[in-house]
Amino acid sequence: MTPRTTPTSASEPKPTAQKPAVEATEEKAEKSAAKKAGAARKATPKTAEKAADAMKKGATKKATTKKAAAKTSTAKKATAKKAPAQKATAKKTAVKKTAAEKTTAKKAAAKKAVAKSAAGRSATAKGGPASGAAAKKIPAQKATAKRIPAQKAAAHKPGAAAVSAGNAPAPQSAAPPEAPVEVAVSPALDAADRDRLLTGTHHDPHSVLGAHPVPGGVAFRALRPYALSVTVVAGSLRAELHDDGEGFFSGLLPLRDVPEEYRLLVAYEGSVQETEDTYRFLPALGELDLHLIGEGRHEELWRALGAEPMTHQGVTGTRFTVWAPNARGVSVAGTFNFWDGTGYPMRSLGGAGVWELFVPGIGVGELYKFEITRPDGSKTLRADPLARRTEAPPNTSSVVYASKHEWGDGQWLARRGATPTHEAPFSVYEVHLASWRPGLTYRQLAEQLPAYVKDLGFTHVELMPVAEHPFGGSWGYQVTGFYAPTARLGTPDDFKYLVDALHQAGIGVLMDWVPAHFPRDDWALAEFDGRPLYEHEDPLRSAHPDWGTLEFDFGRREVRNFLVANAVYWCEEFHIDGLRVDAVASMLYLDYSREPGQWVPNEHGGRENLDAVAFLQEMNATVYRRVPGVVTIAEESTAWDGVTRPTHVAGPGGFGGLGFGLKWNMGWMHDSLEYVGKEPVHRKYHHDGMTFSMVYAYSENYVLPISHDEVVHGKRSLVSKMPGDWWQQRANHRAYLGFMWAHPGKQLLFMGQEFAQGAEWSEAHGPDWWLLDPAYGAEPDHRGVRDLVRDLNTVYRHTPALWQRDTDPSGFQWVVGDAAEDNVFAFVRFDAEGAPLLAVSNLSPVVREEYRLGVPDDVPAWYETLNTDAAKYGGGDVTNPDPIKPEPQGWHGRPASIRLTLPPLATVWLRPA
């Protein structure tokens, strides 16, 4: 016997729900239902035609009858708690009652009838399976739920769209009732399809769920775990589907065509949710996207994969897509479905390994993950690899996100590429955002960081990795959310606000980028779909020996695409001006930190990782082509040939260049720090530590880095590396910075070193800002060093000789590079017009009077433009206040010379008068 639903006008009398008597037998109830249903069918011989017309009419007028809420008695709720299967039966026994009807006698009658009706049903939390016999015993004379006015959902979450059974809006007048619609039993769901849907292994759920034309009409099928009932709504017509058990609901409506628009009323305990049918939508990802993903050439991958809020087929919602080629099935789980993906299986879009599902009504702010069925049948809940926003750690969910930030840095972007980076001033302040001023958000940092950096004269900031990472102690270098700024400090738009503020202050923004490896967290990328996917399938190639992480499989085109698009993403979406690529050396060599027998040579028998080489070349070529004006910087600690050579120019080893714009000069850093760490009396034996860098200075385009790695984990801060007492330590510190800023190459200084912090950096508390408190006795010592850094940057930016020909050997000449006994270094820098700057460093603790240096003979006089021993910096104020005129006495191979007073442990800069 099939139940029927009758479209009911809100203005007509409502049918009274008929309840079986307490003494009635199951046989009587069944006969009564059959009799009434048969009478109804005889009264409506043209049901199919009228139903179709009603559907069409309702769709055209977009009728506002959207929500139905059944008010359940207290007795029924108590019964439902005792037997979950009785919830659905109780729901179907009486939909609407007046207060007068809720008598104690009727409650008892309802409870007994429910108990009998539920005898043939399986009690499960998801609706419970019902046998054919049990289904026939459902009373046919149910009252149709009263129609309520359409309501526009104000929120995306299901709770916002739900109508409480006790809070249904007052009835509204509506169109006259249409003919009753008969809901027949739909064709049985194939047992294999049913099992695959319930076990999360169905590749094409849209072929089973939703509305499909079949002989005799249109079959509707929904999978809604935990639902009490599901009703199809189209215009003024409603049809409640049969409960097939285990969360399945279906019905056959005598319609000619599938309605263009219909909705579902899904009743849960205490509420009714009105929603579009997720399985009536076509794929929301195009063929071109799939082709590019399959080829590994989708340069805007973040627009194709992940969670994308959109309007699809006229309906707002979110498209979810994920690459999981080894998965047997994928579902979306989130706050909107109680973190159970059973009712939201995704469809496979073919050979590209991409799964897709458009979920209507879901918008910005929803939490979600992907529920993946592995090849072995087990399940895993994974964060979205392309998530553009995440929860703040330690929470790990992905968040649906759409940017609303309006950029104000147009002038910065227009001029940033006017001069190539290697021919422009470039001094960098390295920052760990979470600890620069602990507790500040991105927006609060935007109020302080730009002003501070601008005051000190740095041209750029370099942000340690801001991509989401679960362990704060990794400083961001073990990334799980490659497309999401860390939520610790705010939203992605908040991070954009910070970048925008820095640009408007005239400061470029670099960020550390980590494509070498990723952590093993079981909710992130590791064996993402049950097998090695982002990591190499060979355990020897995948396990990073130093950090306990996994290395990317650079030979897999989809993985290369994931990383190349990620580099583009940060530059385009967040207006990042440059990427400093971390741990390049670990990527380039197959034997990096591995013993013999732990690695396999490449196809040519060498140790080079050819896949990583190809990836880095592709990344650099793509970024420079798509985002003119940006710079990529390699942290590469070996002598690999051609790190900053163009990718199309082959070197002696046969490889094309890697294509980076700049490279960290790790050799200069280690050699020079070792030198200044020696007592001055011993420095003469290590003199080449300061001069050897000029042997290879023009082999690459270099940055001179004093980075976070050099002032942490027992390495001591920069000033604490220096020998001697506190005065000598500060003097060495200042002299070293003066030497560094004059040396060919760009400069990078980690936060805290600009004011000679004595303690190592710790991410737990950040720089020791209290050292600059005027109430602190040694505050002038620290403030003097910071004033020096400001003046170094100021003179540097206004002196092209110090940066214009950084990569041109003709821009540098030694005056004296072999004065080891004196601990003196002197050289001249030239700009493009030939204008010189003379830099002299005396790294001994004695004053050297009348120290003669050879100079060009075409400069009439020199004057001191910077002296690190000046009193305002905390020095002894041994200076050369008057112009210094050359003498015609040749010296150091030059026709003229000057005599200087060299202050102890100091660097002096002189320019033509």
Tab-separated table of C-alpha atoms in Angstrom, residues 92-326:
chain	number	residue	atom	x	y	z
A	92	LYS	CA	4.162	9.701	10.214
A	93	THR	CA	1.319	8.844	12.622
A	94	ALA	CA	0.230	12.417	13.306
A	95	VAL	CA	1.801	15.491	11.747
A	96	LYS	CA	-0.300	18.335	13.155
A	97	LYS	CA	-2.384	18.451	16.342
A	98	THR	CA	-4.084	21.245	18.195
A	99	ALA	CA	-3.457	21.752	21.887
A	100	ALA	CA	-6.869	20.274	22.703
A	101	GLU	CA	-5.946	17.015	21.014
A	102	LYS	CA	-2.963	16.372	23.246
A	103	THR	CA	-4.870	14.475	25.930
A	104	THR	CA	-3.373	11.756	28.048
A	105	ALA	CA	-5.617	9.096	26.479
A	106	LYS	CA	-4.465	9.918	22.960
A	107	LYS	CA	-0.812	9.909	24.048
A	108	ALA	CA	-1.219	6.379	25.312
A	109	ALA	CA	-2.993	5.320	22.122
A	110	ALA	CA	-0.235	6.825	19.980
A	111	LYS	CA	2.472	5.103	21.975
A	112	LYS	CA	0.830	1.688	21.566
A	113	ALA	CA	0.208	2.191	17.848
A	114	VAL	CA	3.802	3.292	17.334
A	115	ALA	CA	5.096	0.251	19.145
A	116	LYS	CA	3.092	-2.050	16.874
A	117	SER	CA	4.035	-0.237	13.702
A	118	ALA	CA	7.726	-0.314	14.633
A	119	ALA	CA	7.767	-4.059	15.185
A	120	GLY	CA	8.788	-4.733	11.601
A	121	ARG	CA	11.391	-1.989	11.350
A	122	SER	CA	15.093	-2.043	12.235
A	123	ALA	CA	16.006	0.506	14.897
A	124	THR	CA	19.027	2.509	13.784
A	125	ALA	CA	20.144	6.055	14.427
A	126	LYS	CA	20.177	6.733	10.694
A	127	GLY	CA	16.523	6.053	10.048
A	128	GLY	CA	16.547	2.255	10.284
A	129	PRO	CA	15.990	-0.210	7.431
A	130	ALA	CA	12.371	-1.132	6.756
A	131	SER	CA	11.181	-4.336	5.117
A	132	GLY	CA	8.573	-4.239	2.408
A	133	ALA	CA	5.950	-5.576	4.768
A	134	ALA	CA	6.680	-3.022	7.397
A	135	ALA	CA	6.569	-0.231	4.856
A	136	LYS	CA	3.068	-1.218	3.808
A	137	LYS	CA	1.818	-0.899	7.371
A	138	ILE	CA	2.421	2.846	7.464
A	139	PRO	CA	-1.038	4.505	7.733
A	140	ALA	CA	-2.117	5.976	4.408
A	141	GLN	CA	-4.413	8.547	5.967
A	142	LYS	CA	-1.584	10.802	7.244
A	143	ALA	CA	-2.382	14.478	7.300
A	144	THR	CA	-0.275	16.564	4.954
A	145	ALA	CA	2.063	18.963	6.702
A	146	LYS	CA	0.693	22.476	6.557
A	147	ARG	CA	2.408	24.755	4.105
A	148	ILE	CA	4.478	27.633	5.443
A	149	PRO	CA	5.779	30.710	3.602
A	150	ALA	CA	9.122	30.513	1.847
A	151	GLN	CA	11.945	31.827	3.970
A	152	LYS	CA	15.238	33.104	2.671
A	153	ALA	CA	18.034	31.475	4.675
A	154	ALA	CA	20.116	34.040	6.503
A	155	ALA	CA	22.961	31.694	7.224
A	156	HIS	CA	24.664	28.816	5.481
A	157	LYS	CA	24.526	26.408	8.362
A	158	PRO	CA	21.669	23.896	8.459
A	159	GLY	CA	20.478	25.204	11.781
A	160	ALA	CA	19.707	28.561	10.211
A	161	ALA	CA	17.412	26.961	7.632
A	162	ALA	CA	15.759	24.563	10.059
A	163	VAL	CA	12.187	25.161	11.264
A	164	SER	CA	11.524	23.966	14.772
A	165	ALA	CA	8.437	21.850	15.204
A	166	GLY	CA	7.298	24.174	17.942
A	167	ASN	CA	8.024	27.410	16.086
A	168	ALA	CA	6.378	26.973	12.690
A	169	PRO	CA	5.286	30.316	11.153
A	170	ALA	CA	1.587	31.054	10.893
A	171	PRO	CA	-0.172	29.688	7.783
A	172	GLN	CA	-0.276	31.955	4.747
A	173	SER	CA	-2.795	32.050	1.940
A	174	ALA	CA	-1.659	30.280	-1.202
A	175	ALA	CA	-2.827	28.983	-4.542
A	176	PRO	CA	-5.739	26.507	-4.655
A	177	PRO	CA	-4.723	22.933	-3.992
A	178	GLU	CA	-3.606	20.757	-6.843
A	179	ALA	CA	-4.698	17.170	-7.318
A	180	PRO	CA	-3.159	14.687	-4.862
A	181	VAL	CA	0.110	13.145	-5.954
A	182	GLU	CA	0.589	9.464	-5.565
A	183	VAL	CA	4.070	8.408	-4.367
A	184	ALA	CA	4.698	4.906	-5.570
A	185	VAL	CA	7.499	2.609	-4.545
A	186	SER	CA	10.493	3.495	-6.728
A	187	PRO	CA	12.545	0.850	-8.521
A	188	ALA	CA	14.620	-0.993	-5.957
A	189	LEU	CA	18.124	0.344	-5.412
A	190	ASP	CA	20.705	-2.106	-6.643
A	191	ALA	CA	22.226	-3.878	-3.650
A	192	ALA	CA	25.741	-3.167	-4.898
A	193	ASP	CA	24.993	0.552	-5.256
A	194	ARG	CA	23.463	0.649	-1.805
A	195	ASP	CA	26.469	-1.067	-0.270
A	196	ARG	CA	28.963	1.164	-2.095
A	197	LEU	CA	27.166	4.301	-0.969
A	198	LEU	CA	27.045	3.169	2.640
A	199	THR	CA	30.692	2.087	2.647
A	200	GLY	CA	31.884	5.258	0.899
A	201	THR	CA	33.193	3.547	-2.236
A	202	HIS	CA	30.814	4.827	-4.921
A	203	HIS	CA	32.495	6.617	-7.842
A	204	ASP	CA	29.276	8.072	-9.272
A	205	PRO	CA	26.657	8.774	-6.568
A	206	HIS	CA	24.849	11.208	-8.883
A	207	SER	CA	23.794	8.282	-11.063
A	208	VAL	CA	21.881	6.789	-8.124
A	209	LEU	CA	20.851	9.700	-5.913
A	210	GLY	CA	18.735	12.647	-6.999
A	211	ALA	CA	15.908	12.547	-9.577
A	212	HIS	CA	15.993	10.231	-12.601
A	213	PRO	CA	13.386	9.423	-15.265
A	214	VAL	CA	12.329	5.778	-15.139
A	215	PRO	CA	9.438	3.803	-16.632
A	216	GLY	CA	6.294	5.065	-14.937
A	217	GLY	CA	7.556	8.501	-13.936
A	218	VAL	CA	10.484	10.089	-12.095
A	219	ALA	CA	12.310	8.292	-9.302
A	220	PHE	CA	13.593	10.431	-6.425
A	221	ARG	CA	16.213	9.026	-4.082
A	222	ALA	CA	18.037	10.676	-1.180
A	223	LEU	CA	20.620	9.481	1.319
A	224	ARG	CA	20.124	11.403	4.537
A	225	PRO	CA	21.456	9.617	7.611
A	226	TYR	CA	19.664	10.481	10.867
A	227	ALA	CA	16.667	11.973	9.016
A	228	LEU	CA	13.104	11.083	10.117
A	229	SER	CA	11.599	11.874	6.730
A	230	VAL	CA	12.401	13.454	3.374
A	231	THR	CA	9.816	15.327	1.315
A	232	VAL	CA	10.199	16.508	-2.277
A	233	VAL	CA	8.899	20.049	-2.817
A	234	ALA	CA	8.292	21.590	-6.230
A	235	GLY	CA	6.190	24.706	-6.337
A	236	SER	CA	2.948	24.032	-4.467
A	237	LEU	CA	3.395	20.287	-4.602
A	238	ARG	CA	4.844	18.070	-1.887
A	239	ALA	CA	5.561	14.365	-1.900
A	240	GLU	CA	6.971	12.515	1.070
A	241	LEU	CA	9.399	9.747	0.125
A	242	HIS	CA	9.395	6.244	1.496
A	243	ASP	CA	11.881	5.449	4.248
A	244	ASP	CA	13.957	2.623	2.799
A	245	GLY	CA	16.147	2.286	5.879
A	246	GLU	CA	19.785	3.083	6.638
A	247	GLY	CA	19.242	6.706	5.658
A	248	PHE	CA	17.799	6.028	2.201
A	249	PHE	CA	14.518	7.634	1.106
A	250	SER	CA	12.874	7.112	-2.274
A	251	GLY	CA	9.671	7.418	-4.214
A	252	LEU	CA	8.291	7.206	-7.747
A	253	LEU	CA	6.243	10.207	-8.812
A	254	PRO	CA	4.067	9.934	-11.920
A	255	LEU	CA	5.731	12.824	-13.720
A	256	ARG	CA	6.576	13.223	-17.374
A	257	ASP	CA	9.938	14.972	-16.768
A	258	VAL	CA	12.418	15.669	-14.003
A	259	PRO	CA	11.474	19.045	-12.499
A	260	GLU	CA	13.918	21.797	-13.366
A	261	GLU	CA	13.745	23.012	-9.791
A	262	TYR	CA	12.834	21.122	-6.679
A	263	ARG	CA	13.872	21.107	-3.047
A	264	LEU	CA	13.968	18.682	-0.175
A	265	LEU	CA	12.394	19.047	3.253
A	266	VAL	CA	14.482	16.886	5.563
A	267	ALA	CA	12.956	16.343	8.987
A	268	TYR	CA	15.199	15.651	11.944
A	269	GLU	CA	14.203	15.373	15.555
A	270	GLY	CA	12.912	18.803	16.509
A	271	SER	CA	13.593	20.549	13.221
A	272	VAL	CA	13.012	20.523	9.481
A	273	GLN	CA	15.716	21.558	7.054
A	274	GLU	CA	14.834	22.860	3.624
A	275	THR	CA	17.585	22.410	1.069
A	276	GLU	CA	18.404	21.910	-2.561
A	277	ASP	CA	19.157	18.353	-3.589
A	278	THR	CA	22.943	18.096	-3.797
A	279	TYR	CA	22.617	15.386	-6.431
A	280	ARG	CA	20.635	17.356	-9.002
A	281	PHE	CA	23.637	19.426	-10.099
A	282	LEU	CA	25.993	18.946	-13.015
A	283	PRO	CA	29.764	18.967	-12.344
A	284	ALA	CA	30.990	22.426	-11.384
A	285	LEU	CA	34.509	21.818	-12.712
A	286	GLY	CA	35.208	22.207	-16.429
A	287	GLU	CA	36.899	19.892	-18.876
A	288	LEU	CA	39.771	22.335	-19.407
A	289	ASP	CA	40.492	22.344	-15.684
A	290	LEU	CA	40.552	18.560	-15.645
A	291	HIS	CA	42.805	18.427	-18.681
A	292	LEU	CA	45.299	20.875	-17.166
A	293	ILE	CA	45.282	19.015	-13.850
A	294	GLY	CA	45.941	15.746	-15.638
A	295	GLU	CA	48.812	17.328	-17.531
A	296	GLY	CA	50.226	18.939	-14.392
A	297	ARG	CA	49.964	22.390	-16.000
A	298	HIS	CA	47.186	24.133	-14.090
A	299	GLU	CA	48.913	27.331	-13.014
A	300	GLU	CA	45.847	28.480	-11.044
A	301	LEU	CA	45.232	25.173	-9.333
A	302	TRP	CA	43.709	26.845	-6.281
A	303	ARG	CA	40.779	27.942	-8.468
A	304	ALA	CA	40.079	24.352	-9.522
A	305	LEU	CA	40.724	22.318	-6.361
A	306	GLY	CA	39.683	22.905	-2.781
A	307	ALA	CA	36.511	24.611	-1.566
A	308	GLU	CA	35.166	27.318	-3.870
A	309	PRO	CA	32.039	29.295	-2.867
A	310	MET	CA	30.067	29.962	-6.043
A	311	THR	CA	26.695	30.203	-7.733
A	312	HIS	CA	26.097	27.059	-9.794
A	313	GLN	CA	22.999	26.513	-11.907
A	314	GLY	CA	21.499	29.561	-10.216
A	315	VAL	CA	22.074	28.230	-6.698
A	316	THR	CA	24.623	29.460	-4.176
A	317	GLY	CA	26.807	26.933	-2.436
A	318	THR	CA	30.339	25.580	-2.372
A	319	ARG	CA	32.096	23.342	-4.842
A	320	PHE	CA	34.408	20.827	-3.189
A	321	THR	CA	37.133	19.207	-5.273
A	322	VAL	CA	40.127	17.111	-4.302
A	323	TRP	CA	42.825	15.104	-6.059
A	324	ALA	CA	42.841	11.561	-4.650
A	325	PRO	CA	43.518	9.088	-7.495
A	326	ASN	CA	44.033	6.059	-5.243
